[in-house]
Short mmCIF file of C-alpha atoms and ligand atoms in Angstrom, two decimals:
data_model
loop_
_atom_site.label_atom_id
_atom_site.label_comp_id
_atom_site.label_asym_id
_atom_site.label_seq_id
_atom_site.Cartn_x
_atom_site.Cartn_y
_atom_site.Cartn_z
CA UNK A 1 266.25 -124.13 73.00
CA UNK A 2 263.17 -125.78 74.58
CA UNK A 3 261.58 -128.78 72.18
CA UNK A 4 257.82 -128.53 72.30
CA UNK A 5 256.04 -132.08 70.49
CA UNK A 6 252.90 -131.67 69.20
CA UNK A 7 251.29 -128.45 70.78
CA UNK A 8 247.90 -128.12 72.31
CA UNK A 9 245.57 -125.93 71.10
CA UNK A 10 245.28 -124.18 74.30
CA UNK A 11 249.43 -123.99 75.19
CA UNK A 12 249.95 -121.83 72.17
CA UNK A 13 249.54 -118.54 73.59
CA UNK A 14 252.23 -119.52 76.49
CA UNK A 15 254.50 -121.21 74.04
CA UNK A 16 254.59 -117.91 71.52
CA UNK A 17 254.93 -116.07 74.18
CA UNK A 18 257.89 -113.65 74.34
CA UNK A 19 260.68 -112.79 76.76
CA UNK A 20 259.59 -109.44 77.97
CA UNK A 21 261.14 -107.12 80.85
CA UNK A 22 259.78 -106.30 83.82
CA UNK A 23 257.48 -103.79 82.56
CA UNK A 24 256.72 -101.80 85.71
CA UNK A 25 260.17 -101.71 86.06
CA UNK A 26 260.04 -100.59 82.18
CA UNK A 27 257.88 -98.05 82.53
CA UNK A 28 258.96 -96.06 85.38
CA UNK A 29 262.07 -95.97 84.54
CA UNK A 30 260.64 -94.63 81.25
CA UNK A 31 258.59 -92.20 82.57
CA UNK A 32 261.35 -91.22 85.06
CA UNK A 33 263.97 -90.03 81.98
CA UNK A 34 261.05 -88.80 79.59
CA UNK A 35 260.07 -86.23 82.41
CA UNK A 36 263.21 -84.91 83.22
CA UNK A 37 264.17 -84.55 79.67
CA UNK A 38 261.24 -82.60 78.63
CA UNK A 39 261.94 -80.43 81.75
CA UNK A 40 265.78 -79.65 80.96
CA UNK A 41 266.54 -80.24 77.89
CA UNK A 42 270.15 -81.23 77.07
CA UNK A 43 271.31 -81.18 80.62
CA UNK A 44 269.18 -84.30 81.57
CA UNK A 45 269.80 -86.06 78.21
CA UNK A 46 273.78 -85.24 79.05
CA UNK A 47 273.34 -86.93 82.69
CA UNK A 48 271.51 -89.65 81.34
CA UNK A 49 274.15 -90.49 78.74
CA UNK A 50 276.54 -90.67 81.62
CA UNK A 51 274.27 -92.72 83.68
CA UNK A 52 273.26 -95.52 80.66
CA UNK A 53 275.96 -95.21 78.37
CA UNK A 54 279.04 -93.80 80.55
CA UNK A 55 280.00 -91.15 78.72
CA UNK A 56 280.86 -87.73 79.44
CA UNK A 57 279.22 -85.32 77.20
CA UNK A 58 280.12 -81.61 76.39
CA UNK A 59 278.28 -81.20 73.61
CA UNK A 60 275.47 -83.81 71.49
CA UNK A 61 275.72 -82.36 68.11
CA UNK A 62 278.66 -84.14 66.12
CA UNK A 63 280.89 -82.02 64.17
CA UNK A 64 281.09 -81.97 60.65
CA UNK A 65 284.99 -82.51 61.75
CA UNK A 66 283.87 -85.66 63.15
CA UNK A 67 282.16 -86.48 60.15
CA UNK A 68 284.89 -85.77 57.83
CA UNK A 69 287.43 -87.97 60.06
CA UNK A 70 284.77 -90.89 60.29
CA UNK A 71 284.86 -90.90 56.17
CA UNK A 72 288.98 -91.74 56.75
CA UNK A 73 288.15 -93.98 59.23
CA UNK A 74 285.85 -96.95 57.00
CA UNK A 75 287.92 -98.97 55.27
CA UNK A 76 287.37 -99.08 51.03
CA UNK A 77 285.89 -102.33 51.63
CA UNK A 78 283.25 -101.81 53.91
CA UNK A 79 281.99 -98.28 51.94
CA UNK A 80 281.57 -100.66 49.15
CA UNK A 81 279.64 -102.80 50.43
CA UNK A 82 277.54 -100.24 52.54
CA UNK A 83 277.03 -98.46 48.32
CA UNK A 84 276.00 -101.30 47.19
CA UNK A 85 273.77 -102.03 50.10
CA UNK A 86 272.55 -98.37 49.59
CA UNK A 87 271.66 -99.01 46.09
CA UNK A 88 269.69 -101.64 46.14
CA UNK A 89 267.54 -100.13 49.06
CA UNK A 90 267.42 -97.27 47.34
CA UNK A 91 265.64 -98.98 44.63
CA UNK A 92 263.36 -100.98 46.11
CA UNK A 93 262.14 -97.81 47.94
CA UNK A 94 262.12 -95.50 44.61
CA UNK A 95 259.51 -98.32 43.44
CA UNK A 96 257.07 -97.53 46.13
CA UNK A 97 256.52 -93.69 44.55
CA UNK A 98 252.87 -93.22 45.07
CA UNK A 99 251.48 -91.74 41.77
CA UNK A 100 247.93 -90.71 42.63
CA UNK A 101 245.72 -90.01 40.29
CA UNK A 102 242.76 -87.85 39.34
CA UNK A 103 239.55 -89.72 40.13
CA UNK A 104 235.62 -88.79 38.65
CA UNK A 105 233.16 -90.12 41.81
CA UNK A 106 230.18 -88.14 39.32
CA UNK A 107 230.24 -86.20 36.66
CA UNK A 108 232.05 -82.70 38.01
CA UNK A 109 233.03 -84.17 41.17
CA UNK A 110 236.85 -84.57 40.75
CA UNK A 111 238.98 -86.11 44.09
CA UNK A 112 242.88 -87.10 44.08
CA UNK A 113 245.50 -87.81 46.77
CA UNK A 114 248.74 -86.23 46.57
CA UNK A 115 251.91 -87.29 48.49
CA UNK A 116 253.46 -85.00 50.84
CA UNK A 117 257.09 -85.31 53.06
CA UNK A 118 257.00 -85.37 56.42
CA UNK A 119 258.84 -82.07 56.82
CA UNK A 120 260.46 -83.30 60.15
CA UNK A 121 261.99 -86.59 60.80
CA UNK A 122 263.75 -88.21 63.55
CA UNK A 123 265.86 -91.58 63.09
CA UNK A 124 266.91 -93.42 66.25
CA UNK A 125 269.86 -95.94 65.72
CA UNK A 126 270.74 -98.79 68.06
CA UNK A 127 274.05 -98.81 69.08
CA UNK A 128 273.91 -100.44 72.83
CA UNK A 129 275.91 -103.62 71.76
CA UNK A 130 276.31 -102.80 68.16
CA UNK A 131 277.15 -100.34 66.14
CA UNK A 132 273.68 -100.83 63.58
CA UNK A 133 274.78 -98.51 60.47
CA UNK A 134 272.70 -100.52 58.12
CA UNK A 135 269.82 -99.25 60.09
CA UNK A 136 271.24 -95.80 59.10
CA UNK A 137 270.79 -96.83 55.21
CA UNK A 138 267.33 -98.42 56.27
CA UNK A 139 265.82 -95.48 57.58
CA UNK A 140 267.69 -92.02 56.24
CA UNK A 141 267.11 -93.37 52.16
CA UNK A 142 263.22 -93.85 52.09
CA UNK A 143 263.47 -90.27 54.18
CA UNK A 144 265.90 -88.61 51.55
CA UNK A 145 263.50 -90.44 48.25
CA UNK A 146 260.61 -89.21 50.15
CA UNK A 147 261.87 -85.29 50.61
CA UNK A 148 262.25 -84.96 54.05
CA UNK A 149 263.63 -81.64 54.86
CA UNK A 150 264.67 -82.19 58.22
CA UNK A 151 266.50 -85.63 59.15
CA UNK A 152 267.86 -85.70 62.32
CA UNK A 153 269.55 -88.91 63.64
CA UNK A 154 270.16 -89.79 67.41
CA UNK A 155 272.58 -92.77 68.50
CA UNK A 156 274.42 -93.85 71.45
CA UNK A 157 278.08 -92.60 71.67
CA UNK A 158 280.92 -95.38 72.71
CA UNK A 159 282.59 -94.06 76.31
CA UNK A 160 285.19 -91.88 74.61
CA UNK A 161 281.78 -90.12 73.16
CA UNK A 162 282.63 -91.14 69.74
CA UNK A 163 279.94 -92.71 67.20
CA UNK A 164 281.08 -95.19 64.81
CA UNK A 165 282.61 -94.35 61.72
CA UNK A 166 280.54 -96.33 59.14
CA UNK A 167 277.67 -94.53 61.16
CA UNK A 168 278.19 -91.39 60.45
CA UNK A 169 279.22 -92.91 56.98
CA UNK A 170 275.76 -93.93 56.41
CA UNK A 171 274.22 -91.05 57.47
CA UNK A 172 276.44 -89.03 54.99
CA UNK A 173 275.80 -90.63 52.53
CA UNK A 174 271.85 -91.27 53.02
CA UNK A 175 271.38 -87.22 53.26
CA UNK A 176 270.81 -86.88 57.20
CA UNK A 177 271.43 -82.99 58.06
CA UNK A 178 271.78 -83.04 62.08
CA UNK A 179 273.48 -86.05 64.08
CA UNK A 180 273.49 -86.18 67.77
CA UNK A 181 274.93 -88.55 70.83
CA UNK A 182 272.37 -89.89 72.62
CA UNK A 183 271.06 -93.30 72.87
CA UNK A 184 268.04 -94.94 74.93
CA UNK A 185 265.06 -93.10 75.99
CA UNK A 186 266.89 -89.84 76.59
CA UNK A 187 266.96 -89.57 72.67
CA UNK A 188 263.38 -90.45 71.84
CA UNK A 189 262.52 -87.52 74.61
CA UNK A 190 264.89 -85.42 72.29
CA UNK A 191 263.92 -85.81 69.64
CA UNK A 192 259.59 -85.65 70.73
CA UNK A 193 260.05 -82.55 72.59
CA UNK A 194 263.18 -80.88 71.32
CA UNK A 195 266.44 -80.00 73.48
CA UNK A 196 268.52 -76.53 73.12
CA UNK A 197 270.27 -78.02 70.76
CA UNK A 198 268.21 -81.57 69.22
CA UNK A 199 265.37 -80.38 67.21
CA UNK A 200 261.63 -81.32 68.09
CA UNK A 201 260.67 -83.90 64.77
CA UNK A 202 257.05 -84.58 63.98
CA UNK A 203 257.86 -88.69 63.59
CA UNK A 204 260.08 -90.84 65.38
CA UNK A 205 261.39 -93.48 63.54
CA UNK A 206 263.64 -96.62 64.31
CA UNK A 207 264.28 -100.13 65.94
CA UNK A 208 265.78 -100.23 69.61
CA UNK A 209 265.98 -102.39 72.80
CA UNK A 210 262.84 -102.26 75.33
CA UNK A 211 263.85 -98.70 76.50
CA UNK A 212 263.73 -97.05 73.44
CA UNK A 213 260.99 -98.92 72.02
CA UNK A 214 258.58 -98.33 75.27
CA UNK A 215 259.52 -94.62 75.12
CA UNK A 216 258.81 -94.77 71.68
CA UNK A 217 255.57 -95.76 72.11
CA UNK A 218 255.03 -93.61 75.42
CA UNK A 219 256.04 -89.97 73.13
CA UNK A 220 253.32 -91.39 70.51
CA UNK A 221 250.46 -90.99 72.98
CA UNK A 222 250.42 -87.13 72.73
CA UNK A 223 253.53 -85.34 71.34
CA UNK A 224 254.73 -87.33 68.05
CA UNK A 225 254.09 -90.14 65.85
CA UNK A 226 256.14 -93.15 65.65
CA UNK A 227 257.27 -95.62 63.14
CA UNK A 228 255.83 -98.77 65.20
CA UNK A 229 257.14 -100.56 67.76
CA UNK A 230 260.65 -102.34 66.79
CA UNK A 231 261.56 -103.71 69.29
CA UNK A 232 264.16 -107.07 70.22
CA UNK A 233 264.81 -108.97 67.02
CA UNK A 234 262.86 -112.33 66.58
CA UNK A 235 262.89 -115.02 63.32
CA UNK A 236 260.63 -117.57 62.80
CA UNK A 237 262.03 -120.42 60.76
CA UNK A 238 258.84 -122.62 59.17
CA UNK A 239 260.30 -125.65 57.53
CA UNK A 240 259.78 -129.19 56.49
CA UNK A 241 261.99 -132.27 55.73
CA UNK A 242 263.68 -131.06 52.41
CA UNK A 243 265.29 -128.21 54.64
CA UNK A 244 269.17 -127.70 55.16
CA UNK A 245 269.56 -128.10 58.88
CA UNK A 246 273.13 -126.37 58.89
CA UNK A 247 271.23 -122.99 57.22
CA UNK A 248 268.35 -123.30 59.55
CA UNK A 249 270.86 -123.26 62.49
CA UNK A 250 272.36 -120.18 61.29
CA UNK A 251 269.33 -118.24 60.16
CA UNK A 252 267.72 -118.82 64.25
CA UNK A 253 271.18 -117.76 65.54
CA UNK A 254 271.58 -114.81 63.10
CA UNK A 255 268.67 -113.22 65.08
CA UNK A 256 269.37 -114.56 68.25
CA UNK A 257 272.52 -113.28 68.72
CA UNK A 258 270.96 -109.57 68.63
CA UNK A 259 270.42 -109.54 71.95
CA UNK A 260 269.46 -111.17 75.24
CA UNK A 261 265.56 -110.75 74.72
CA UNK A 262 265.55 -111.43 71.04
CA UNK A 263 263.87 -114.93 69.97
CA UNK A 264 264.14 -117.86 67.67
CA UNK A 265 261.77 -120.58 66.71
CA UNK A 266 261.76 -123.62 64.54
CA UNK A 267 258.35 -124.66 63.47
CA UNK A 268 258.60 -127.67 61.53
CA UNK A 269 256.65 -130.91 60.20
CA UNK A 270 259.99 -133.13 60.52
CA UNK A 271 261.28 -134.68 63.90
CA UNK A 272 264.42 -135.19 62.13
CA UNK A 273 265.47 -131.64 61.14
CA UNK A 274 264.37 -130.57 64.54
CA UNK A 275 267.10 -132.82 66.17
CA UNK A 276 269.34 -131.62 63.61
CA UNK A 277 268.86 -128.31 64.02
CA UNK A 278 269.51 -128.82 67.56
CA UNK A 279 272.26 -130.27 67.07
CA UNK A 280 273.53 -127.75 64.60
CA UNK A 281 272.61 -124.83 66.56
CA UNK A 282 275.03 -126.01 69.42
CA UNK A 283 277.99 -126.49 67.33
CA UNK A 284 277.64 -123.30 65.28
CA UNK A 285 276.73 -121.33 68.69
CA UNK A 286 280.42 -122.45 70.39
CA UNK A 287 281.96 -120.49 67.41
CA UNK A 288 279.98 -116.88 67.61
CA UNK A 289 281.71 -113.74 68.76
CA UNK A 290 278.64 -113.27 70.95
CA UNK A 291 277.88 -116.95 72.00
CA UNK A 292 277.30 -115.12 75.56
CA UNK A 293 274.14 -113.10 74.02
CA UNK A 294 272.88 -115.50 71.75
CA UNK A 295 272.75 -118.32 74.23
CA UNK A 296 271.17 -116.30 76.51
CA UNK A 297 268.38 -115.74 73.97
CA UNK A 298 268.01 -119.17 73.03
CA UNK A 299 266.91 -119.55 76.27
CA UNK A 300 263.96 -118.29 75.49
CA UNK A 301 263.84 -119.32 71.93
CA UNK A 302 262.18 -122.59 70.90
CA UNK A 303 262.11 -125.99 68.15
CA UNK A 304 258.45 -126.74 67.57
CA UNK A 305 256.93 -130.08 65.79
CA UNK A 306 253.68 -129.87 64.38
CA UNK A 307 251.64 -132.50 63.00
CA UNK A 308 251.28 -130.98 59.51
CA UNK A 309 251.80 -128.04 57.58
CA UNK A 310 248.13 -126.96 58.48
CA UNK A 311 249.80 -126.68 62.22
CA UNK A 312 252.81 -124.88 61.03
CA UNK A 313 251.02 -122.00 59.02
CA UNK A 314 248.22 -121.79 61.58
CA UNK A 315 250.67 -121.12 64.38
CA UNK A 316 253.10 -119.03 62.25
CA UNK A 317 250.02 -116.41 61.79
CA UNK A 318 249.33 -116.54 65.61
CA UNK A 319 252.91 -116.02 65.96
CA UNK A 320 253.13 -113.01 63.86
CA UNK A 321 256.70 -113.06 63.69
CA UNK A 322 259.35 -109.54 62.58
CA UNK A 323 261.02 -112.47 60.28
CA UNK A 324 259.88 -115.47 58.82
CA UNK A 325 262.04 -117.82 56.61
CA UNK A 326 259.98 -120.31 55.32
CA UNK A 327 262.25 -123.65 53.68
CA UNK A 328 259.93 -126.30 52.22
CA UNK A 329 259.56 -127.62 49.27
CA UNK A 330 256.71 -125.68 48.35
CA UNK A 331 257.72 -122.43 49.73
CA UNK A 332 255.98 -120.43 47.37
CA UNK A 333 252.19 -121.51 48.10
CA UNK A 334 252.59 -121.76 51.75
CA UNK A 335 253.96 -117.98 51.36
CA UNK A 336 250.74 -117.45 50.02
CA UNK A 337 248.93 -118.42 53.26
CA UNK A 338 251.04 -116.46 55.21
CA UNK A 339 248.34 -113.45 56.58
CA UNK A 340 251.15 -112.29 59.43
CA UNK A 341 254.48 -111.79 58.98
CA UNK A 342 256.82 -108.50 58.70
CA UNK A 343 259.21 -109.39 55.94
CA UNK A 344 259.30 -112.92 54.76
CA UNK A 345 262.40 -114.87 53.18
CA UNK A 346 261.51 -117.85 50.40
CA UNK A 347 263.53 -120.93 49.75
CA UNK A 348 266.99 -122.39 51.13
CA UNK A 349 269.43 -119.49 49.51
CA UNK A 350 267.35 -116.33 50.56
CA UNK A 351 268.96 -115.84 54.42
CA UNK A 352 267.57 -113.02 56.86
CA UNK A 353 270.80 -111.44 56.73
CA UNK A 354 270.33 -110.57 53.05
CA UNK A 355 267.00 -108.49 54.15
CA UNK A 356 269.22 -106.97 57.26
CA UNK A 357 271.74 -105.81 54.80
CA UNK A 358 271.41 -105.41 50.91
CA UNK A 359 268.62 -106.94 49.22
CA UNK A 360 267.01 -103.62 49.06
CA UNK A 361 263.93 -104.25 51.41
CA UNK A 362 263.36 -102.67 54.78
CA UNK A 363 264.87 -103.95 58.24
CA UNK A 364 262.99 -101.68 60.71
CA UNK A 365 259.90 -104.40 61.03
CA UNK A 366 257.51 -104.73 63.71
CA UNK A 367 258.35 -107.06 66.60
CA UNK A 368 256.08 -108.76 69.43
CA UNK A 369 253.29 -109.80 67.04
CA UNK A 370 252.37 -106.20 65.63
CA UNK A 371 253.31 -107.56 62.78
CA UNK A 372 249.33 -108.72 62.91
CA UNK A 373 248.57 -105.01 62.55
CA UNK A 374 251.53 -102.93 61.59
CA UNK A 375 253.18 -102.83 58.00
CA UNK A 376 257.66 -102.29 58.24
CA UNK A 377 258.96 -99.15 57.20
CA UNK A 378 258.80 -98.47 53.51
CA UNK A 379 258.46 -94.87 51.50
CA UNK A 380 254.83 -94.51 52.77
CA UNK A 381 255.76 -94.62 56.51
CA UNK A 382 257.59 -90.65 55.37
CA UNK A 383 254.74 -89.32 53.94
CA UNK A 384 251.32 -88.45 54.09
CA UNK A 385 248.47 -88.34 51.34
CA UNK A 386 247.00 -85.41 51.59
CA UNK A 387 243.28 -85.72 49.42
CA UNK A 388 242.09 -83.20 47.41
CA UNK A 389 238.55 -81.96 45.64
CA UNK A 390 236.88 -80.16 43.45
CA UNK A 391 233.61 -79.78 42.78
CA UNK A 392 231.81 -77.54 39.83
CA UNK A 393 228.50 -76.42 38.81
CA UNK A 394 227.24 -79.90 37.63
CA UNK A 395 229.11 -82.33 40.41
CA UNK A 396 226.84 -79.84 43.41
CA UNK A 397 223.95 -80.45 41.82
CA UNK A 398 224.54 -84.23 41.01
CA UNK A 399 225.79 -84.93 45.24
CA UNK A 400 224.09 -81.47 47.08
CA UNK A 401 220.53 -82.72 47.53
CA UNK A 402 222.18 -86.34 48.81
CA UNK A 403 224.81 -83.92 51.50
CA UNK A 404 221.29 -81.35 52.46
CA UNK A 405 219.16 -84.52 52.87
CA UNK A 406 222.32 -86.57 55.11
CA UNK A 407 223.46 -83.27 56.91
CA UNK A 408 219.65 -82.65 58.07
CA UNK A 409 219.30 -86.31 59.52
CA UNK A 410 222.41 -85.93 61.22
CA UNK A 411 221.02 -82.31 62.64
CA UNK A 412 223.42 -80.60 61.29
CA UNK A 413 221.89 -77.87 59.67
CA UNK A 414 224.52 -75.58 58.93
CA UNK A 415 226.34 -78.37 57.01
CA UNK A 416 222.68 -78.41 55.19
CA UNK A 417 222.92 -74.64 54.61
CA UNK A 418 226.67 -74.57 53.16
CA UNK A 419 225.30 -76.61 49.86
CA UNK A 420 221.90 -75.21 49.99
CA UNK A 421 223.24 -71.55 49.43
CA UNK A 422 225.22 -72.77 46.74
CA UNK A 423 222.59 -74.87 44.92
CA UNK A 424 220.95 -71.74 44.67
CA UNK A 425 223.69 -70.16 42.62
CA UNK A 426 224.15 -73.19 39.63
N1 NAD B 1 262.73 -104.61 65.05
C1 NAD B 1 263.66 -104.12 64.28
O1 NAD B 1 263.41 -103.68 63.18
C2 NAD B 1 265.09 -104.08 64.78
C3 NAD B 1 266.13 -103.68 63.93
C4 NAD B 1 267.43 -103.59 64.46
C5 NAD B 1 267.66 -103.89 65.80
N2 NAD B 1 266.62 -104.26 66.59
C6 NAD B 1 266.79 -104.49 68.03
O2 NAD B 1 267.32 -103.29 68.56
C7 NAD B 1 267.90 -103.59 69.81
C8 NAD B 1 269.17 -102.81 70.00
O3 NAD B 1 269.42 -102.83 71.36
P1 NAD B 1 270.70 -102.26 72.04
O4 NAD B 1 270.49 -102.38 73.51
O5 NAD B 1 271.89 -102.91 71.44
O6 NAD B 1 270.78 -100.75 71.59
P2 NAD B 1 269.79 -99.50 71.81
O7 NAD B 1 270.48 -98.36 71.15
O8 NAD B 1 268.42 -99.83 71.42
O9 NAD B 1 269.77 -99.26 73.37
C9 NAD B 1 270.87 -98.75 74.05
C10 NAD B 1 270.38 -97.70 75.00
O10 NAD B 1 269.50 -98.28 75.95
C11 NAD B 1 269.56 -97.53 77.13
N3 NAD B 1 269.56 -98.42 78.29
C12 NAD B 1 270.24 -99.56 78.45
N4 NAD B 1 270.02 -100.07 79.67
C13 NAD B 1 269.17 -99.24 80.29
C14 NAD B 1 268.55 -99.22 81.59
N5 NAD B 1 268.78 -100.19 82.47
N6 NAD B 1 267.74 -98.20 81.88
C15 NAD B 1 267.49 -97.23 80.98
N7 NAD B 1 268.06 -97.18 79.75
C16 NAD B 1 268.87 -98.18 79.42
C17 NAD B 1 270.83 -96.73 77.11
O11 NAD B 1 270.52 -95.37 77.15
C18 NAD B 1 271.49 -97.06 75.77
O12 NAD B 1 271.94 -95.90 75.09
C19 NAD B 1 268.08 -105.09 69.88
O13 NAD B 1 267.11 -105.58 70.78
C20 NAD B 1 267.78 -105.54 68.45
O14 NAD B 1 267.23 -106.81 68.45
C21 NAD B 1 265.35 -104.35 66.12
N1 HSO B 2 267.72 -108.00 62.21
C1 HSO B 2 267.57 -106.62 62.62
C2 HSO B 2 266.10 -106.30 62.60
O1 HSO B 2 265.42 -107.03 63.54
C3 HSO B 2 268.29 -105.63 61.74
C4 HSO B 2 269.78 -105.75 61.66
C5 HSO B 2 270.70 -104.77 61.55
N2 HSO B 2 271.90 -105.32 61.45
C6 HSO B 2 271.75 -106.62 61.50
N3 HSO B 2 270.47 -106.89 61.63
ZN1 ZN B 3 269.69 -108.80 62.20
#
């Protein structure tokens, strides 16, 4: 990790910066699958499963055989944990039921919202160098509490064209009705323009590598709407001299191990914990199943020391990072001055891993600082509000002179003329 003292002003931008690919690289190769899939359908997406992911495909759709064997397959263990993990997700979403109610604007002028399910919705899950069923759990429960009718689910197949048990687990068990192999951008093409056999969704939801998030955001231009963009992992630890090196250590490498463009950073206010945490991050590194990813991605990752907590929130907003543990002493005000952040984790016992797994909030969280303008997935992101109004005898006259007087200054006279005939009637 590179050890930045005291940034400038003017170096932040570079510093925060973070480890992108090659985007024309990116997007042609984008465009390239996106084309041919909307052209042919499941051939293409078959071809490009053998080309990306090495498999031989005869058929996408997985069987409710395969479904039924996958349920043998997870041990007792892990489907408790994965209930458990369901539950509590399950109520934290439940608690974000929008209740809309009935509002007066003037007297006999009534206007409400009501929420409506997406009809149509398509979850993507990651499964390039890991099998991401929590993501499963993440994204089919706020679509099954929301009403979805349609929840179809693409992920990448291993090379035997097999999808992880506790995947198809999840899905199961979170209510998804159609579950395909495909991974990459071949199944965000699916699933935006429909295949013989994937259906066409109206939103695309899910977290995914560069591919999938680029294509993600290519579909959204014209033919579906998207979650946000979720892309590599990234965690932002903000901490100050009363924090425990050895959890720090493990929080920045529980994110960096994701992959080889995810990204870690230490801001802190104490040059001690910063060599600690250096330290630290070494020796717990040498002991990681996938040292070989994470190191790459601390390559890229950074330990920052700012003058003063001032510093540390200042840059932490500029930052706009998916994660952001913040261990001080006073965790709970500076959380207060936090203005950009997609899920935030307070005080020395609250790791990200408990928001990636089981604490009941959301996962899928924007990456790349959208977090300055995008909210994570939650119940909302599956429906819409539609409004509604009424309007009687007493609310046209109380707001139809204001509407004939607006619609004529805008020249708009037939918007004039639908409240004029009307007025004459009350
Ligand atoms: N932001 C979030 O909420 C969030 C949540 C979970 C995971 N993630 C991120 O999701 C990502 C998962 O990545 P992954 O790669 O393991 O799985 P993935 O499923 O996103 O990507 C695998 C697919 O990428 C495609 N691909 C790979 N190399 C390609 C190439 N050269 N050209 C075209 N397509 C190619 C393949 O089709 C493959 O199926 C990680 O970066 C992780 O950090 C983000
Ligand atoms: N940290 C990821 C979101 O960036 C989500 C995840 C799934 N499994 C483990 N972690
Ligand atoms: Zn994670």
């Amino acid at each position: 990790m590179k050890k930045i003292i005291y940034p400038e002003k003017k170096d932040w931008m570079e510093i925060l910066r973070r480890p992108a690919l090659n985007t024309d690289t990116l997007r042609n190769t984008v465009k390239e699958v996106l084309d041919k899939v909307k052209m042919e359908g499941d051939k293409a997406v078959r071809e490009y499963e053998e080309r990306f992911d090495k498999v031989k495909l005869d058929s996408l759709g997985v069987t409710e055989t395969e479904i039924a064997e996958a349920e043998k397959e997870v041990p007792i263990e892990l489907k408790a944990a994965i209930m458990l993990a369901q539950k509590n997700i399950h109520t934290f979403h439940s608690s974000q039921r929008f209740e809309g109610k009935k509002v007066q604007t003037v007297p006999g002028v009534t206007c409400w919202q009501k929420a409506v399910a997406i009809e149509k919705v398509g979850l993507y899950i990651p499964g390039g160098t890991a099998p991401l069923f929590s993501t499963v759990l993440m994204l089919a429960t706020p679509a099954q509490i929301a009403g979805c009718k349609e929840i179809v689910l693409c992920t990448p197949p291993d090379k035997e064209g097999k999808v992880h048990p506790a995947i198809l687990y999840a899905a199961k068990l979170a209510g998804v009705n159609k579950i395909f192999k495909a991974g990459g951008v071949q199944a965000i093409a699916a699933m935006a323009y429909g295949t013989e056999s994937v259906p066409k969704v109206y939103k695309i939801f899910g977290p995914g590598n560069q591919y999938v998030t680029a294509a993600k955001q290519q579909v959204s231009l014209r033919d579906v709407a998207i979650d946000m963009p979720a892309g590599p992992s990234e965690v932002e630890v903000l901490a100050d001299e009363t924090a425990n090196p050895v959890f720090v250590a493990a929080d920045l490498l529980s994110q960096a191990e994701h992959g080889v463009d995810s990204q870690a950073m230490l801001i802190t206010t104490s040059e001690k914990l910063m060599k600690e945490v250096e330290y630290e991050v070494q020796r717990q590194l040498a002991l990681l199943p996938r040292w070989e990813i994470a190191e790459k991605s601390l390559a890229s990752s950074k330990l920052i020391l700012v003058r003063d907590m001032d510093e540390a929130i200042a840059l932490t907003n500029e930052y706009a990072p998916e994660h952001l543990i913040i261990e001080t002493r006073d965790y709970m005000e500076q959380a207060e001055r936090i203005v950009n952040a997609g899920s935030v984790f307070l005080g020395s016992l609250t790791p990200e891993s408990a928001g990636d797994y089981a604490s009941g909030t959301n996962h899928t969280l924007p990456t790349n600082g959208y977090a300055k303008a995008y909210s994570g997935v939650s119940l909302d992101s599956f429906i819409r509000k539609i409004t509604f109004q009424e309007i009687n005898g007493e609310g046209i006259q109380n707001i139809g002179p204001a509407i004939e007087v607006m619609a004529a200054n805008e020249q708009l006279g037939a918007h004039k003329n639908a409240v004029t005939v009307r007025l004459k009637t009350v």
